[in-house]
Amino acid sequence: MEKIATIVGARPQFIKTAVISPKLRNHYQEVLIHTGQHYDYNMSEQFFEELNIPFPDYNLGISGGTHAEMTGRMLIEIEKVLINEKPDGVLVYGDTNSTLAAALAAAKLHIPICHIEAGVRTHSITNPEEINRICTDHVSTLLLACTDAGVKELEKEGLSDKTFLVGDPMYDVYVKYSGNMNVGDVYLTQLGSSDKIEVPEKYFYITCHREENTSDKSITEIFKAMESMGEKTIFPVHPRNRERVLRIINDYGFKDIVVVEPVGYLESMALVRNCIKVVTDSGGLQREAFFAKKQCVTVLNFVCWPETMIGNMNQLARPDAEDIIDKLSKDMVIDSNYQPFGDGNAANKIIMALQSGF
Ligand code: UD1
Ligand code: UDP
């Protein structure tokens, strides 16, 4: 049996392995390598437990520092594991520093690389993830795109020969798991204390963690917008913004922003499915809002998933309270026949592409 090394490190990558690893293991011996980029229980282990993801064979324990420090340390340690394990191929997901380090380490050892979620482009080269995506796509052997837009981007860069359209594994996960928890069973933990909070009947759901929004101004403007909506807002806070969020809530006395510890995937989906609207800068949450037919406002100055920007289902907003309020006031139009993310069988297509492409 051929051996595939899957290399992951961040929350959205764990979630995707939930549908891909079990199928991969029917055909290949999988070695699962966790870089350690996300390491808190509720950013890592919780997903392995609730989605029954096979436990990693390696955890390299590398996190934090500058982009170069993190990527460099990962590159060194991943290379050692790949030399030791001698896989026939490497599987990487998305656009994190773990993705880039894994792809570079494998490319230099001449190990074929399969990139899942290839071809996403924001055309903003100051976006750290854009650098990771472009470099990863260009050293990979097999480029598996989620959507037609991804295929077209790869074509523009002369990469059509290696490209397959497989659909979005995040949609597979959504189809398989999103209904597994009712909002009434969601267990929220207040940020900064162990107090438990019930989910209010009506609420907006927001997340915010991108480097572009790691400033007092962005967070404060988002909070001012949400505070003016007359309903509660649930905000599970990524550890990157933890201290900042607690300080801003304290300084401004926002009453309707319910700040909580990061939740698990099943909880997050129950919250999406029952919320009024979503405000986020997360690539994953933008698509999940679309899957659940919830309107989303994306606080970024670039489009990550152009497929979702239709009928006001997803709109960009500046980190500016008035702009966010304006976008939240728009009506959306839903076309139920529009399915740009595939049919929920991306994982099967990924395995087929691996079998024919490597
Ligand atoms: C990373 C990805 C981003 C992805 C996100 C998913 C890069 C460049 N960015 O961003 O594309 O959307 O993951 O969530 O790889 N921290 C903790 N505990 C944790 C994880 C992080 O305290 O479990 C803190 C660390 O201090 C770290 C900071 O959060 O320095 C930022 O984490 P990092 O992994 O660098 O970036 P993310 O914002 O998570
Ligand atoms: N998510 C979660 N718990 C949270 C916040 C988000 O499980 O507290 C889920 C979210 O529903 C989506 C994924 O995490 O499935 C997206 O990850 P993230 O926003 O960290 O990364 P991105 O998608 O922006 O790369």
Short mmCIF file of C-alpha atoms in Angstrom, two decimals, residues 116-335:
data_model
loop_
_atom_site.label_atom_id
_atom_site.label_comp_id
_atom_site.label_asym_id
_atom_site.label_seq_id
_atom_site.Cartn_x
_atom_site.Cartn_y
_atom_site.Cartn_z
CA ILE A 116 -6.52 20.67 -1.66
CA GLU A 117 -8.31 24.06 -2.06
CA ALA A 118 -5.91 25.06 -4.83
CA GLY A 119 -6.49 28.16 -6.95
CA VAL A 120 -8.06 30.46 -4.35
CA ARG A 121 -6.81 33.97 -5.11
CA THR A 122 -7.56 37.28 -3.39
CA HIS A 123 -5.15 39.22 -5.63
CA SER A 124 -3.88 40.96 -2.52
CA ILE A 125 -0.24 40.02 -2.13
CA THR A 126 0.00 41.66 1.30
CA ASN A 127 -2.46 39.02 2.55
CA PRO A 128 -0.17 36.40 4.18
CA GLU A 129 -2.38 33.54 3.02
CA GLU A 130 -2.14 34.69 -0.63
CA ILE A 131 1.64 34.22 -0.53
CA ASN A 132 1.17 30.74 0.96
CA ARG A 133 -1.39 29.77 -1.70
CA ILE A 134 0.60 30.96 -4.70
CA CYS A 135 3.84 29.32 -3.57
CA THR A 136 2.08 26.06 -2.65
CA ASP A 137 0.22 25.83 -5.96
CA HIS A 138 3.40 26.39 -7.95
CA VAL A 139 5.40 23.61 -6.27
CA SER A 140 2.53 21.10 -6.19
CA THR A 141 2.03 18.11 -8.48
CA LEU A 142 -1.75 17.92 -8.23
CA LEU A 143 -4.00 20.96 -7.79
CA LEU A 144 -7.50 20.19 -6.56
CA ALA A 145 -9.83 23.17 -6.89
CA CYS A 146 -13.11 23.61 -5.02
CA THR A 147 -14.84 25.72 -7.68
CA ASP A 148 -14.72 26.85 -11.32
CA ALA A 149 -13.23 30.18 -10.20
CA GLY A 150 -10.26 28.29 -8.73
CA VAL A 151 -9.80 26.34 -11.95
CA LYS A 152 -9.76 29.60 -13.94
CA GLU A 153 -7.19 31.21 -11.64
CA LEU A 154 -4.88 28.22 -12.06
CA GLU A 155 -5.36 28.33 -15.82
CA LYS A 156 -4.26 32.00 -15.84
CA GLU A 157 -1.06 30.95 -14.06
CA GLY A 158 -0.34 28.19 -16.61
CA LEU A 159 -1.19 25.35 -14.20
CA SER A 160 -4.12 23.72 -16.04
CA ASP A 161 -2.24 20.47 -16.69
CA LYS A 162 -2.18 19.64 -12.99
CA THR A 163 -5.66 20.94 -12.11
CA PHE A 164 -8.81 18.95 -11.28
CA LEU A 165 -12.15 20.34 -10.13
CA VAL A 166 -13.31 18.25 -7.15
CA GLY A 167 -15.71 20.51 -5.18
CA ASP A 168 -15.30 21.86 -1.68
CA PRO A 169 -14.58 19.34 1.09
CA MET A 170 -15.94 21.96 3.54
CA TYR A 171 -19.31 21.37 1.86
CA ASP A 172 -18.89 17.60 2.37
CA VAL A 173 -18.31 18.26 6.06
CA TYR A 174 -21.33 20.53 6.16
CA VAL A 175 -23.56 17.91 4.51
CA LYS A 176 -22.29 15.15 6.78
CA TYR A 177 -22.08 16.89 10.17
CA SER A 178 -23.84 20.25 10.24
CA GLY A 179 -27.15 18.86 11.49
CA ASN A 180 -25.56 16.79 14.26
CA MET A 181 -26.18 19.29 17.02
CA ASN A 182 -29.20 21.40 17.95
CA VAL A 183 -28.62 24.95 19.04
CA GLY A 184 -30.37 24.09 22.33
CA ASP A 185 -27.48 21.73 23.12
CA VAL A 186 -24.77 24.30 22.45
CA TYR A 187 -22.60 24.99 25.43
CA LEU A 188 -21.02 28.48 25.42
CA THR A 189 -18.25 29.46 27.84
CA GLN A 190 -17.82 33.13 28.61
CA LEU A 191 -14.42 34.43 27.48
CA GLY A 192 -12.11 34.97 30.41
CA SER A 193 -14.22 33.04 32.95
CA SER A 194 -15.67 29.56 33.19
CA ASP A 195 -19.27 30.86 33.30
CA LYS A 196 -21.68 29.02 31.03
CA ILE A 197 -24.00 31.06 28.82
CA GLU A 198 -27.18 29.98 27.06
CA VAL A 199 -27.60 30.79 23.39
CA PRO A 200 -30.11 33.65 23.10
CA GLU A 201 -33.18 33.03 20.95
CA LYS A 202 -32.17 35.66 18.39
CA TYR A 203 -28.58 36.57 17.72
CA PHE A 204 -26.00 37.52 15.10
CA TYR A 205 -22.97 35.23 14.77
CA ILE A 206 -19.55 36.81 14.25
CA THR A 207 -15.91 35.70 14.09
CA CYS A 208 -12.79 37.76 13.46
CA HIS A 209 -9.20 36.54 13.40
CA ARG A 210 -7.39 37.66 10.25
CA GLU A 211 -4.13 39.57 10.52
CA GLU A 212 -5.89 42.37 8.58
CA ASN A 213 -8.37 42.78 11.47
CA THR A 214 -5.95 42.48 14.36
CA SER A 215 -6.28 46.11 15.43
CA ASP A 216 -8.30 47.98 18.03
CA LYS A 217 -9.97 49.99 15.29
CA SER A 218 -11.31 47.03 13.31
CA ILE A 219 -12.66 45.21 16.34
CA THR A 220 -14.18 48.36 17.85
CA GLU A 221 -15.92 49.28 14.59
CA ILE A 222 -17.33 45.76 14.23
CA PHE A 223 -18.59 45.90 17.83
CA LYS A 224 -20.16 49.36 17.34
CA ALA A 225 -22.03 48.04 14.30
CA MET A 226 -23.25 44.93 16.13
CA GLU A 227 -24.22 46.83 19.28
CA SER A 228 -26.52 49.02 17.19
CA MET A 229 -28.52 46.04 15.82
CA GLY A 230 -30.82 45.69 18.82
CA GLU A 231 -30.10 41.96 19.24
CA LYS A 232 -27.36 39.93 20.89
CA THR A 233 -24.20 39.01 18.97
CA ILE A 234 -22.33 35.79 19.73
CA PHE A 235 -18.60 36.06 19.16
CA PRO A 236 -16.33 33.05 19.78
CA VAL A 237 -12.95 34.73 20.05
CA HIS A 238 -9.83 33.36 18.32
CA PRO A 239 -6.93 33.44 20.83
CA ARG A 240 -5.11 35.95 18.61
CA ASN A 241 -7.68 38.61 19.58
CA ARG A 242 -8.46 37.50 23.12
CA GLU A 243 -6.73 40.23 25.15
CA ARG A 244 -7.75 42.96 22.71
CA VAL A 245 -11.42 41.93 22.77
CA LEU A 246 -11.62 41.75 26.56
CA ARG A 247 -10.03 45.19 26.87
CA ILE A 248 -12.30 46.79 24.24
CA ILE A 249 -15.46 45.30 25.78
CA ASN A 250 -14.33 46.64 29.14
CA ASP A 251 -13.39 50.10 27.81
CA TYR A 252 -16.57 50.67 25.79
CA GLY A 253 -19.04 48.70 27.94
CA PHE A 254 -20.69 46.96 24.97
CA LYS A 255 -23.71 45.11 26.42
CA ASP A 256 -24.96 42.98 23.54
CA ILE A 257 -21.67 41.40 22.40
CA VAL A 258 -21.48 37.97 24.00
CA VAL A 259 -17.79 37.06 23.89
CA VAL A 260 -17.12 33.36 24.34
CA GLU A 261 -14.32 30.81 24.06
CA PRO A 262 -13.88 29.19 20.62
CA VAL A 263 -16.55 26.56 20.05
CA GLY A 264 -16.34 23.19 18.31
CA TYR A 265 -17.39 22.61 14.70
CA LEU A 266 -20.79 21.14 15.58
CA GLU A 267 -21.53 24.07 17.87
CA SER A 268 -20.36 26.54 15.24
CA MET A 269 -22.69 25.00 12.64
CA ALA A 270 -25.65 25.00 15.02
CA LEU A 271 -24.94 28.69 15.65
CA VAL A 272 -24.72 29.44 11.91
CA ARG A 273 -27.93 27.60 11.09
CA ASN A 274 -29.94 29.47 13.74
CA CYS A 275 -28.46 32.96 13.60
CA ILE A 276 -29.95 36.10 12.05
CA LYS A 277 -26.87 36.93 9.94
CA VAL A 278 -23.11 36.28 9.97
CA VAL A 279 -20.32 38.85 10.13
CA THR A 280 -16.85 37.40 9.68
CA ASP A 281 -13.43 37.52 8.08
CA SER A 282 -13.15 33.71 7.99
CA GLY A 283 -12.89 31.98 4.63
CA GLY A 284 -14.60 28.90 6.05
CA LEU A 285 -17.44 30.72 7.76
CA GLN A 286 -18.23 32.75 4.61
CA ARG A 287 -18.90 29.48 2.77
CA GLU A 288 -20.81 27.92 5.67
CA ALA A 289 -23.11 30.96 5.85
CA PHE A 290 -23.70 30.47 2.12
CA PHE A 291 -24.40 26.73 2.56
CA ALA A 292 -26.89 27.55 5.34
CA LYS A 293 -28.46 30.36 3.25
CA LYS A 294 -27.61 32.96 5.88
CA GLN A 295 -26.56 36.40 4.78
CA CYS A 296 -22.90 37.17 5.46
CA VAL A 297 -20.95 40.41 5.69
CA THR A 298 -17.22 39.90 5.22
CA VAL A 299 -15.00 42.48 6.85
CA LEU A 300 -12.05 42.38 4.46
CA ASN A 301 -11.00 44.47 1.47
CA PHE A 302 -10.68 41.47 -0.84
CA VAL A 303 -12.92 38.68 -2.05
CA CYS A 304 -11.86 35.15 -1.03
CA TRP A 305 -14.82 33.19 -2.44
CA PRO A 306 -16.34 35.06 -5.42
CA GLU A 307 -19.03 32.33 -5.76
CA THR A 308 -20.68 33.57 -2.56
CA MET A 309 -20.87 37.23 -3.64
CA ILE A 310 -24.21 36.88 -5.37
CA GLY A 311 -27.65 38.32 -4.57
CA ASN A 312 -26.14 40.07 -1.51
CA MET A 313 -25.61 36.65 0.11
CA ASN A 314 -22.09 37.79 0.93
CA GLN A 315 -20.91 41.40 0.80
CA LEU A 316 -17.58 43.00 1.62
CA ALA A 317 -17.52 45.75 4.23
CA ARG A 318 -14.74 47.99 5.42
CA PRO A 319 -13.88 47.80 9.13
CA ASP A 320 -16.23 50.74 9.62
CA ALA A 321 -19.44 50.60 11.68
CA GLU A 322 -21.55 52.55 9.17
CA ASP A 323 -20.47 50.39 6.25
CA ILE A 324 -21.15 47.16 8.18
CA ILE A 325 -24.60 48.44 9.26
CA ASP A 326 -25.36 49.44 5.68
CA LYS A 327 -24.44 45.98 4.36
CA LEU A 328 -26.45 44.27 7.12
CA SER A 329 -29.52 46.28 6.08
CA LYS A 330 -29.62 44.84 2.54
CA ASP A 331 -32.01 42.11 1.45
CA MET A 332 -30.59 38.99 -0.13
CA VAL A 333 -31.81 36.89 -3.03
CA ILE A 334 -31.31 33.13 -2.82
CA ASP A 335 -31.12 30.88 -5.87
#
